[in-house]
PDB file of C-alpha atoms in Angstrom:
ATOM      1  CA  MET E   3     -69.608  20.707  -9.376  1.00  0.00           C
ATOM      2  CA  ALA E   4     -65.880  21.409  -9.281  1.00  0.00           C
ATOM      3  CA  ALA E   5     -63.957  21.398 -12.497  1.00  0.00           C
ATOM      4  CA  SER E   6     -61.795  18.397 -13.167  1.00  0.00           C
ATOM      5  CA  GLY E   7     -58.325  18.761 -11.621  1.00  0.00           C
ATOM      6  CA  ALA E   8     -59.381  21.577  -9.229  1.00  0.00           C
ATOM      7  CA  VAL E   9     -58.899  21.284  -5.463  1.00  0.00           C
ATOM      8  CA  GLU E  10     -62.023  21.821  -3.371  1.00  0.00           C
ATOM      9  CA  PRO E  11     -61.583  24.043  -0.304  1.00  0.00           C
ATOM     10  CA  GLY E  12     -61.572  22.198   2.995  1.00  0.00           C
ATOM     11  CA  PRO E  13     -63.368  23.151   6.192  1.00  0.00           C
ATOM     12  CA  PRO E  14     -62.276  26.307   8.052  1.00  0.00           C
ATOM     13  CA  GLY E  15     -59.049  25.875   9.997  1.00  0.00           C
ATOM     14  CA  ALA E  16     -57.911  22.876   7.968  1.00  0.00           C
ATOM     15  CA  ALA E  17     -54.461  22.962   6.364  1.00  0.00           C
ATOM     16  CA  VAL E  18     -52.962  20.912   3.588  1.00  0.00           C
ATOM     17  CA  ALA E  19     -50.206  18.653   4.952  1.00  0.00           C
ATOM     18  CA  PRO E  20     -46.895  19.503   3.314  1.00  0.00           C
ATOM     19  CA  SER E  21     -45.157  16.761   1.382  1.00  0.00           C
ATOM     20  CA  PRO E  22     -42.324  15.202   3.343  1.00  0.00           C
ATOM     21  CA  ALA E  23     -38.942  16.735   2.569  1.00  0.00           C
ATOM     22  CA  PRO E  24     -36.253  14.408   1.236  1.00  0.00           C
ATOM     23  CA  ALA E  25     -33.982  13.049   3.938  1.00  0.00           C
ATOM     24  CA  PRO E  26     -30.612  14.806   4.054  1.00  0.00           C
ATOM     25  CA  PRO E  27     -27.564  12.687   3.239  1.00  0.00           C
ATOM     26  CA  PRO E  28     -25.923  11.196   6.294  1.00  0.00           C
ATOM     27  CA  ALA E  29     -23.137  13.260   7.750  1.00  0.00           C
ATOM     28  CA  PRO E  30     -19.601  11.861   7.476  1.00  0.00           C
ATOM     29  CA  ASP E  31     -19.381  11.648  11.277  1.00  0.00           C
ATOM     30  CA  HIS E  32     -22.393   9.333  11.223  1.00  0.00           C
ATOM     31  CA  LEU E  33     -20.820   7.047   8.618  1.00  0.00           C
ATOM     32  CA  PHE E  34     -17.412   6.823  10.270  1.00  0.00           C
ATOM     33  CA  ARG E  35     -17.944   6.046  13.943  1.00  0.00           C
ATOM     34  CA  PRO E  36     -15.271   5.060  16.466  1.00  0.00           C
ATOM     35  CA  ILE E  37     -15.104   1.311  17.081  1.00  0.00           C
ATOM     36  CA  SER E  38     -17.064   0.490  20.214  1.00  0.00           C
ATOM     37  CA  ALA E  39     -18.667  -2.710  21.490  1.00  0.00           C
ATOM     38  CA  GLU E  40     -21.434  -0.616  23.038  1.00  0.00           C
ATOM     39  CA  ASP E  41     -22.428   1.063  19.758  1.00  0.00           C
ATOM     40  CA  GLU E  42     -25.283  -1.157  18.543  1.00  0.00           C
ATOM     41  CA  GLU E  43     -25.900   1.045  15.477  1.00  0.00           C
ATOM     42  CA  GLN E  44     -22.440   0.352  14.097  1.00  0.00           C
ATOM     43  CA  GLN E  45     -22.944  -2.744  11.971  1.00  0.00           C
ATOM     44  CA  PRO E  46     -20.868  -3.900   8.981  1.00  0.00           C
ATOM     45  CA  THR E  47     -22.340  -3.877   5.497  1.00  0.00           C
ATOM     46  CA  GLU E  48     -22.504  -7.370   3.993  1.00  0.00           C
ATOM     47  CA  ILE E  49     -22.043  -7.930   0.253  1.00  0.00           C
ATOM     48  CA  GLU E  50     -22.140 -11.308  -1.469  1.00  0.00           C
ATOM     49  CA  SER E  51     -19.052 -11.618  -3.646  1.00  0.00           C
ATOM     50  CA  LEU E  52     -17.006 -14.158  -5.576  1.00  0.00           C
ATOM     51  CA  CYS E  53     -14.334 -16.208  -3.820  1.00  0.00           C
ATOM     52  CA  MET E  54     -11.145 -16.147  -5.900  1.00  0.00           C
ATOM     53  CA  ASN E  55      -9.996 -19.402  -4.287  1.00  0.00           C
ATOM     54  CA  CYS E  56     -12.892 -21.766  -5.151  1.00  0.00           C
ATOM     55  CA  TYR E  57     -15.020 -19.448  -7.367  1.00  0.00           C
ATOM     56  CA  CYS E  58     -18.110 -19.938  -5.196  1.00  0.00           C
ATOM     57  CA  ASN E  59     -19.954 -17.047  -3.575  1.00  0.00           C
ATOM     58  CA  GLY E  60     -18.628 -15.799  -0.255  1.00  0.00           C
ATOM     59  CA  MET E  61     -19.404 -12.807   1.943  1.00  0.00           C
ATOM     60  CA  THR E  62     -17.571  -9.475   2.150  1.00  0.00           C
ATOM     61  CA  ARG E  63     -18.159  -7.296   5.210  1.00  0.00           C
ATOM     62  CA  LEU E  64     -17.321  -3.594   5.139  1.00  0.00           C
ATOM     63  CA  LEU E  65     -17.003  -1.470   8.274  1.00  0.00           C
ATOM     64  CA  LEU E  66     -16.531   2.286   8.102  1.00  0.00           C
ATOM     65  CA  THR E  67     -14.833   3.435  11.273  1.00  0.00           C
ATOM     66  CA  LYS E  68     -12.724   6.241  12.703  1.00  0.00           C
ATOM     67  CA  ILE E  69      -9.448   5.929  14.632  1.00  0.00           C
ATOM     68  CA  PRO E  70      -9.226   8.452  17.502  1.00  0.00           C
ATOM     69  CA  PHE E  71      -6.614  11.176  16.885  1.00  0.00           C
ATOM     70  CA  PHE E  72      -6.128   9.793  13.368  1.00  0.00           C
ATOM     71  CA  ARG E  73      -8.617   9.599  10.481  1.00  0.00           C
ATOM     72  CA  GLU E  74     -11.326   7.491   8.836  1.00  0.00           C
ATOM     73  CA  ILE E  75     -10.608   4.009   7.466  1.00  0.00           C
ATOM     74  CA  ILE E  76     -12.546   1.201   5.776  1.00  0.00           C
ATOM     75  CA  VAL E  77     -12.099  -2.293   7.203  1.00  0.00           C
ATOM     76  CA  SER E  78     -13.036  -5.097   4.799  1.00  0.00           C
ATOM     77  CA  SER E  79     -13.246  -8.789   5.615  1.00  0.00           C
ATOM     78  CA  PHE E  80     -14.017 -11.639   3.208  1.00  0.00           C
ATOM     79  CA  SER E  81     -14.896 -15.214   4.197  1.00  0.00           C
ATOM     80  CA  CYS E  82     -16.013 -18.212   2.154  1.00  0.00           C
ATOM     81  CA  GLU E  83     -18.027 -20.956   3.850  1.00  0.00           C
ATOM     82  CA  HIS E  84     -17.330 -23.343   0.954  1.00  0.00           C
ATOM     83  CA  CYS E  85     -13.522 -23.532   1.088  1.00  0.00           C
ATOM     84  CA  GLY E  86     -12.820 -21.708   4.359  1.00  0.00           C
ATOM     85  CA  TRP E  87     -10.661 -19.037   2.731  1.00  0.00           C
ATOM     86  CA  ASN E  88     -10.718 -15.609   4.394  1.00  0.00           C
ATOM     87  CA  ASN E  89      -8.961 -12.305   4.016  1.00  0.00           C
ATOM     88  CA  THR E  90      -8.951  -9.038   5.964  1.00  0.00           C
ATOM     89  CA  GLU E  91      -7.518  -5.681   4.926  1.00  0.00           C
ATOM     90  CA  ILE E  92      -7.972  -1.962   5.445  1.00  0.00           C
ATOM     91  CA  GLN E  93      -8.071   1.040   3.154  1.00  0.00           C
ATOM     92  CA  SER E  94      -7.791   4.692   3.944  1.00  0.00           C
ATOM     93  CA  ALA E  95     -11.053   6.556   3.401  1.00  0.00           C
ATOM     94  CA  GLY E  96      -9.161   9.731   2.599  1.00  0.00           C
ATOM     95  CA  ARG E  97      -6.622  10.811   0.034  1.00  0.00           C
ATOM     96  CA  ILE E  98      -2.878  10.261   0.016  1.00  0.00           C
ATOM     97  CA  GLN E  99      -1.353  12.792   2.382  1.00  0.00           C
ATOM     98  CA  ASP E 100       0.905  15.650   1.304  1.00  0.00           C
ATOM     99  CA  GLN E 101       3.864  14.080   3.123  1.00  0.00           C
ATOM    100  CA  GLY E 102       5.049  10.631   4.083  1.00  0.00           C
ATOM    101  CA  VAL E 103       5.191   9.584   7.734  1.00  0.00           C
ATOM    102  CA  ARG E 104       7.595   7.466   9.774  1.00  0.00           C
ATOM    103  CA  TYR E 105       6.675   6.085  13.209  1.00  0.00           C
ATOM    104  CA  THR E 106       9.563   4.995  15.439  1.00  0.00           C
ATOM    105  CA  LEU E 107       8.289   3.157  18.513  1.00  0.00           C
ATOM    106  CA  SER E 108      10.519   2.012  21.357  1.00  0.00           C
ATOM    107  CA  VAL E 109       8.816  -1.114  22.718  1.00  0.00           C
ATOM    108  CA  ARG E 110       9.769  -1.393  26.394  1.00  0.00           C
ATOM    109  CA  ALA E 111       6.887  -3.220  28.101  1.00  0.00           C
ATOM    110  CA  LEU E 112       4.079  -5.660  27.362  1.00  0.00           C
ATOM    111  CA  GLU E 113       1.628  -2.744  27.349  1.00  0.00           C
ATOM    112  CA  ASP E 114       3.315  -1.450  24.188  1.00  0.00           C
ATOM    113  CA  MET E 115       2.429  -4.690  22.393  1.00  0.00           C
ATOM    114  CA  ASN E 116      -1.259  -3.737  22.675  1.00  0.00           C
ATOM    115  CA  ARG E 117      -0.890  -0.403  20.865  1.00  0.00           C
ATOM    116  CA  GLU E 118      -3.272  -0.092  17.944  1.00  0.00           C
ATOM    117  CA  VAL E 119      -1.571   0.007  14.540  1.00  0.00           C
ATOM    118  CA  VAL E 120      -2.901   0.949  11.108  1.00  0.00           C
ATOM    119  CA  LYS E 121      -0.503  -0.357   8.458  1.00  0.00           C
ATOM    120  CA  THR E 122      -1.358   0.364   4.838  1.00  0.00           C
ATOM    121  CA  ASP E 123      -0.036  -1.787   2.005  1.00  0.00           C
ATOM    122  CA  SER E 124       2.406   0.984   1.004  1.00  0.00           C
ATOM    123  CA  ALA E 125       4.134   0.944   4.416  1.00  0.00           C
ATOM    124  CA  ALA E 126       7.426  -0.807   5.157  1.00  0.00           C
ATOM    125  CA  THR E 127       7.993  -2.317   8.621  1.00  0.00           C
ATOM    126  CA  ARG E 128      11.443  -2.685  10.178  1.00  0.00           C
ATOM    127  CA  ILE E 129      12.932  -4.032  13.414  1.00  0.00           C
ATOM    128  CA  PRO E 130      16.586  -2.872  13.358  1.00  0.00           C
ATOM    129  CA  GLU E 131      17.693  -5.088  16.260  1.00  0.00           C
ATOM    130  CA  LEU E 132      16.953  -8.219  14.175  1.00  0.00           C
ATOM    131  CA  ASP E 133      17.825  -6.642  10.820  1.00  0.00           C
ATOM    132  CA  PHE E 134      14.260  -7.561   9.825  1.00  0.00           C
ATOM    133  CA  GLU E 135      12.153  -5.740   7.220  1.00  0.00           C
ATOM    134  CA  ILE E 136       8.752  -6.258   5.597  1.00  0.00           C
ATOM    135  CA  PRO E 137       8.931  -4.320   2.299  1.00  0.00           C
ATOM    136  CA  ALA E 138       6.132  -2.061   1.065  1.00  0.00           C
ATOM    137  CA  PHE E 139       3.370  -3.711  -1.011  1.00  0.00           C
ATOM    138  CA  SER E 140       4.381  -7.194   0.203  1.00  0.00           C
ATOM    139  CA  GLN E 141       1.333  -7.396   2.525  1.00  0.00           C
ATOM    140  CA  LYS E 142      -2.222  -6.120   2.494  1.00  0.00           C
ATOM    141  CA  GLY E 143      -3.104  -3.243   4.784  1.00  0.00           C
ATOM    142  CA  ALA E 144      -4.223  -4.201   8.281  1.00  0.00           C
ATOM    143  CA  LEU E 145      -5.809  -2.787  11.419  1.00  0.00           C
ATOM    144  CA  THR E 146      -3.976  -4.638  14.180  1.00  0.00           C
ATOM    145  CA  THR E 147      -1.623  -4.209  17.153  1.00  0.00           C
ATOM    146  CA  VAL E 148       2.156  -4.316  17.571  1.00  0.00           C
ATOM    147  CA  GLU E 149       1.815  -7.915  18.700  1.00  0.00           C
ATOM    148  CA  GLY E 150      -0.428  -8.634  15.722  1.00  0.00           C
ATOM    149  CA  LEU E 151       2.231  -7.321  13.307  1.00  0.00           C
ATOM    150  CA  ILE E 152       4.821  -9.692  14.758  1.00  0.00           C
ATOM    151  CA  THR E 153       2.360 -12.609  14.775  1.00  0.00           C
ATOM    152  CA  ARG E 154       1.552 -11.929  11.133  1.00  0.00           C
ATOM    153  CA  ALA E 155       5.263 -11.936  10.261  1.00  0.00           C
ATOM    154  CA  ILE E 156       5.750 -15.247  12.083  1.00  0.00           C
ATOM    155  CA  SER E 157       2.816 -16.802  10.207  1.00  0.00           C
ATOM    156  CA  GLY E 158       4.268 -15.670   6.893  1.00  0.00           C
ATOM    157  CA  LEU E 159       7.656 -17.228   7.667  1.00  0.00           C
ATOM    158  CA  GLU E 160       6.124 -20.501   8.898  1.00  0.00           C
ATOM    159  CA  GLN E 161       3.907 -20.897   5.836  1.00  0.00           C
ATOM    160  CA  ASP E 162       6.444 -22.688   3.604  1.00  0.00           C
ATOM    161  CA  GLN E 163       8.541 -24.303   6.325  1.00  0.00           C
ATOM    162  CA  PRO E 164       7.078 -27.835   5.900  1.00  0.00           C
ATOM    163  CA  ALA E 165       8.046 -27.825   2.211  1.00  0.00           C
ATOM    164  CA  ARG E 166      11.543 -26.540   3.017  1.00  0.00           C
ATOM    165  CA  ARG E 167      12.082 -29.249   5.624  1.00  0.00           C
ATOM    166  CA  ALA E 168      10.815 -31.940   3.236  1.00  0.00           C
ATOM    167  CA  ASN E 169      13.292 -30.754   0.587  1.00  0.00           C
ATOM    168  CA  LYS E 170      16.054 -30.531   3.227  1.00  0.00           C
ATOM    169  CA  ASP E 171      16.501 -26.871   2.390  1.00  0.00           C
ATOM    170  CA  ALA E 172      19.406 -25.374   4.335  1.00  0.00           C
ATOM    171  CA  THR E 173      17.451 -22.165   4.933  1.00  0.00           C
ATOM    172  CA  ALA E 174      14.715 -23.974   6.899  1.00  0.00           C
ATOM    173  CA  GLU E 175      16.868 -24.230  10.026  1.00  0.00           C
ATOM    174  CA  ARG E 176      17.922 -20.576   9.824  1.00  0.00           C
ATOM    175  CA  ILE E 177      14.303 -19.482   9.421  1.00  0.00           C
ATOM    176  CA  ASP E 178      13.322 -21.569  12.469  1.00  0.00           C
ATOM    177  CA  GLU E 179      16.001 -19.790  14.494  1.00  0.00           C
ATOM    178  CA  PHE E 180      14.734 -16.417  13.309  1.00  0.00           C
ATOM    179  CA  ILE E 181      11.130 -17.320  14.186  1.00  0.00           C
ATOM    180  CA  VAL E 182      12.276 -18.088  17.751  1.00  0.00           C
ATOM    181  CA  LYS E 183      13.763 -14.570  17.956  1.00  0.00           C
ATOM    182  CA  LEU E 184      10.504 -13.029  16.731  1.00  0.00           C
ATOM    183  CA  LYS E 185       8.521 -14.976  19.328  1.00  0.00           C
ATOM    184  CA  GLU E 186      10.870 -13.713  22.038  1.00  0.00           C
ATOM    185  CA  LEU E 187      10.042 -10.148  20.979  1.00  0.00           C
ATOM    186  CA  LYS E 188       6.409 -10.763  21.917  1.00  0.00           C
ATOM    187  CA  GLN E 189       7.512 -11.334  25.531  1.00  0.00           C
ATOM    188  CA  VAL E 190       9.526  -8.043  25.479  1.00  0.00           C
ATOM    189  CA  ALA E 191      12.450  -9.743  27.231  1.00  0.00           C
ATOM    190  CA  SER E 192      14.523  -6.764  26.061  1.00  0.00           C
ATOM    191  CA  PRO E 193      13.509  -3.449  24.481  1.00  0.00           C
ATOM    192  CA  PHE E 194      13.385  -3.242  20.691  1.00  0.00           C
ATOM    193  CA  THR E 195      12.470  -0.667  18.040  1.00  0.00           C
ATOM    194  CA  LEU E 196       9.572  -0.890  15.598  1.00  0.00           C
ATOM    195  CA  ILE E 197       9.668   1.422  12.569  1.00  0.00           C
ATOM    196  CA  ILE E 198       6.708   1.882  10.217  1.00  0.00           C
ATOM    197  CA  ASP E 199       7.599   4.020   7.199  1.00  0.00           C
ATOM    198  CA  ASP E 200       4.679   4.948   4.930  1.00  0.00           C
ATOM    199  CA  PRO E 201       5.198   7.315   1.962  1.00  0.00           C
ATOM    200  CA  SER E 202       1.399   7.709   1.620  1.00  0.00           C
ATOM    201  CA  GLY E 203       1.156   9.174   5.153  1.00  0.00           C
ATOM    202  CA  ASN E 204      -1.859   6.988   5.997  1.00  0.00           C
ATOM    203  CA  SER E 205      -0.343   4.575   8.521  1.00  0.00           C
ATOM    204  CA  PHE E 206      -0.732   5.085  12.260  1.00  0.00           C
ATOM    205  CA  VAL E 207       0.630   3.947  15.629  1.00  0.00           C
ATOM    206  CA  GLU E 208      -1.494   4.641  18.700  1.00  0.00           C
ATOM    207  CA  ASN E 209      -0.397   7.085  21.373  1.00  0.00           C
ATOM    208  CA  PRO E 210      -2.151   5.853  24.558  1.00  0.00           C
ATOM    209  CA  HIS E 211      -1.363   9.162  26.251  1.00  0.00           C
ATOM    210  CA  ALA E 212      -2.914  11.370  23.530  1.00  0.00           C
ATOM    211  CA  PRO E 213      -3.218  14.307  23.349  1.00  0.00           C
ATOM    212  CA  GLN E 214      -0.140  14.391  25.620  1.00  0.00           C
ATOM    213  CA  LYS E 215       3.283  13.609  24.157  1.00  0.00           C
ATOM    214  CA  ASP E 216       4.436   9.994  24.065  1.00  0.00           C
ATOM    215  CA  ASP E 217       8.114   9.667  24.993  1.00  0.00           C
ATOM    216  CA  ALA E 218       8.325   6.184  23.433  1.00  0.00           C
ATOM    217  CA  LEU E 219       6.954   7.272  20.031  1.00  0.00           C
ATOM    218  CA  VAL E 220       8.644   9.553  17.501  1.00  0.00           C
ATOM    219  CA  ILE E 221       6.589  10.725  14.501  1.00  0.00           C
ATOM    220  CA  THR E 222       8.497  12.135  11.537  1.00  0.00           C
ATOM    221  CA  HIS E 223       6.874  13.711   8.472  1.00  0.00           C
ATOM    222  CA  TYR E 224       8.988  13.955   5.335  1.00  0.00           C
ATOM    223  CA  ASN E 225       8.788  14.911   1.680  1.00  0.00           C
ATOM    224  CA  ARG E 226       8.520  11.983  -0.694  1.00  0.00           C
ATOM    225  CA  THR E 227      11.225  11.203  -3.209  1.00  0.00           C
ATOM    226  CA  ARG E 228      10.459  10.964  -6.910  1.00  0.00           C
ATOM    227  CA  GLN E 229      10.772   7.173  -6.705  1.00  0.00           C
ATOM    228  CA  GLN E 230       8.231   7.030  -3.848  1.00  0.00           C
ATOM    229  CA  GLU E 231       5.771   9.193  -5.796  1.00  0.00           C
ATOM    230  CA  GLU E 232       6.102   6.878  -8.804  1.00  0.00           C
ATOM    231  CA  MET E 233       5.515   3.891  -6.492  1.00  0.00           C
ATOM    232  CA  LEU E 234       2.282   5.481  -5.249  1.00  0.00           C
ATOM    233  CA  GLY E 235       1.169   6.384  -8.773  1.00  0.00           C
ATOM    234  CA  LEU E 236       1.385  10.123  -8.135  1.00  0.00           C
ATOM    235  CA  GLN E 237       3.877  10.771 -10.911  1.00  0.00           C
ATOM    236  CA  GLU E 238       4.469   9.191 -14.257  1.00  0.00           C
ATOM    237  CA  GLU E 239       7.757   7.494 -14.856  1.00  0.00           C
ATOM    238  CA  ALA E 240      10.258   9.704 -16.595  1.00  0.00           C
ATOM    239  CA  PRO E 241      10.481   8.838 -20.307  1.00  0.00           C
ATOM    240  CA  ALA E 242      13.694   7.222 -21.403  1.00  0.00           C
ATOM    241  CA  GLU E 243      16.092   9.696 -22.930  1.00  0.00           C
ATOM    242  CA  LYS E 244      16.460   9.321 -26.665  1.00  0.00           C
ATOM    243  CA  PRO E 245      20.061   8.781 -27.787  1.00  0.00           C
ATOM    244  CA  GLU E 246      21.486  11.704 -29.676  1.00  0.00           C
ATOM    245  CA  GLU E 247      21.660  11.151 -33.401  1.00  0.00           C
ATOM    246  CA  GLU E 248      25.182  11.152 -34.773  1.00  0.00           C
ATOM    247  CA  ASP E 249      26.057  13.663 -37.439  1.00  0.00           C
ATOM    248  CA  LEU E 250      27.508  11.442 -40.181  1.00  0.00           C
ATOM    249  CA  ARG E 251      28.017  14.169 -42.750  1.00  0.00           C
ATOM    250  CA  ASN E 252      31.713  14.536 -41.860  1.00  0.00           C
ATOM    251  CA  GLU E 253      32.375  10.798 -41.416  1.00  0.00           C
ATOM    252  CA  VAL E 254      33.614   8.277 -43.947  1.00  0.00           C
ATOM    253  CA  LEU E 255      31.731   5.014 -43.539  1.00  0.00           C
ATOM    254  CA  GLN E 256      33.372   1.683 -44.384  1.00  0.00           C
ATOM    255  CA  PHE E 257      31.834  -1.732 -44.792  1.00  0.00           C
ATOM    256  CA  SER E 258      32.981  -5.047 -46.195  1.00  0.00           C
ATOM    257  CA  THR E 259      31.803  -6.223 -49.586  1.00  0.00           C
ATOM    258  CA  ASN E 260      32.974  -8.291 -52.560  1.00  0.00           C
ATOM    259  CA  CYS E 261      34.511  -6.966 -55.781  1.00  0.00           C
ATOM    260  CA  PRO E 262      31.879  -7.004 -58.548  1.00  0.00           C
ATOM    261  CA  GLU E 263      34.544  -8.065 -61.096  1.00  0.00           C
ATOM    262  CA  CYS E 264      36.525 -10.865 -59.367  1.00  0.00           C
ATOM    263  CA  ASN E 265      34.360 -11.464 -56.267  1.00  0.00           C
ATOM    264  CA  ALA E 266      37.374 -10.960 -53.968  1.00  0.00           C
ATOM    265  CA  PRO E 267      36.848  -9.358 -50.511  1.00  0.00           C
ATOM    266  CA  ALA E 268      37.063  -5.591 -50.652  1.00  0.00           C
ATOM    267  CA  GLN E 269      36.192  -2.425 -48.704  1.00  0.00           C
ATOM    268  CA  THR E 270      33.607   0.121 -49.752  1.00  0.00           C
ATOM    269  CA  ASN E 271      33.976   3.716 -48.563  1.00  0.00           C
ATOM    270  CA  MET E 272      30.909   5.934 -48.351  1.00  0.00           C
ATOM    271  CA  LYS E 273      30.435   9.560 -47.375  1.00  0.00           C
ATOM    272  CA  LEU E 274      27.222  11.489 -47.027  1.00  0.00           C
ATOM    273  CA  MET E 275      27.068  14.705 -49.038  1.00  0.00           C
ATOM    274  CA  VAL E 276      24.564  17.496 -49.445  1.00  0.00           C
ATOM    275  CA  VAL E 277      24.237  18.665 -53.089  1.00  0.00           C
ATOM    276  CA  LEU E 278      22.721  22.066 -53.692  1.00  0.00           C
ATOM    277  CA  PHE E 279      21.215  23.033 -57.032  1.00  0.00           C
ATOM    278  CA  ALA E 280      20.989  26.581 -58.274  1.00  0.00           C
ATOM    279  CA  TRP E 281      18.219  27.226 -60.781  1.00  0.00           C
ATOM    280  CA  LYS E 282      18.390  30.103 -63.198  1.00  0.00           C
TER     281      LYS E 282
END
């Protein structure tokens, strides 16, 4: 009889099956896959989360994807079936880049309106021909197109127009006129320039001719200013300089007081002195 805990030998030729090795962690390329309608394995991750509009539970969907000739991003989308509120934004899956980036796109045809755009929340968007600018951190990041950027700007301007018209606000008419100009841009009746300036370096405008050069797109990398680094949280704000203390030892100080004898207004003079004692 075999001792307790011992392993009895098996028949000749038999081998003990090795224990299965732990599965290796998924490679980054497997996590971040290019967006494709034909990729059935690429499915968003769904997480039940709180709706900040009605405080019921909604659903957040996260999609890890990769932009060709760019880098990995995380697309998140929240929707609430109770109140209908929804929100979509993107985040860079990498770190803040060593330099900022500025994309200058000359939009000349309708095909340019379909260019893919990654705009982070730290990016500013400008259209010089209309003297129009969307400041940094005024919108959430988005994965969209050139047309989508303009549509988003139009929606933002139209949001409070009913209230302005009801209050007979003089700016309502001017905003309506500006919205008409933005809508005309979507038809590309005349060329215009779109500038996306991102100090974090994580925004992107598609080059449909990549890896060849795109004559309509100029990409400029630049060193961030101190103010831009503070805006991104890369550098602490400089402490306020302490005012220099005045040396009052050679000054005669005067202040108003009353005479202790007759209580009439008088002036008191005071001078700071340093008295040294010599001990024997």
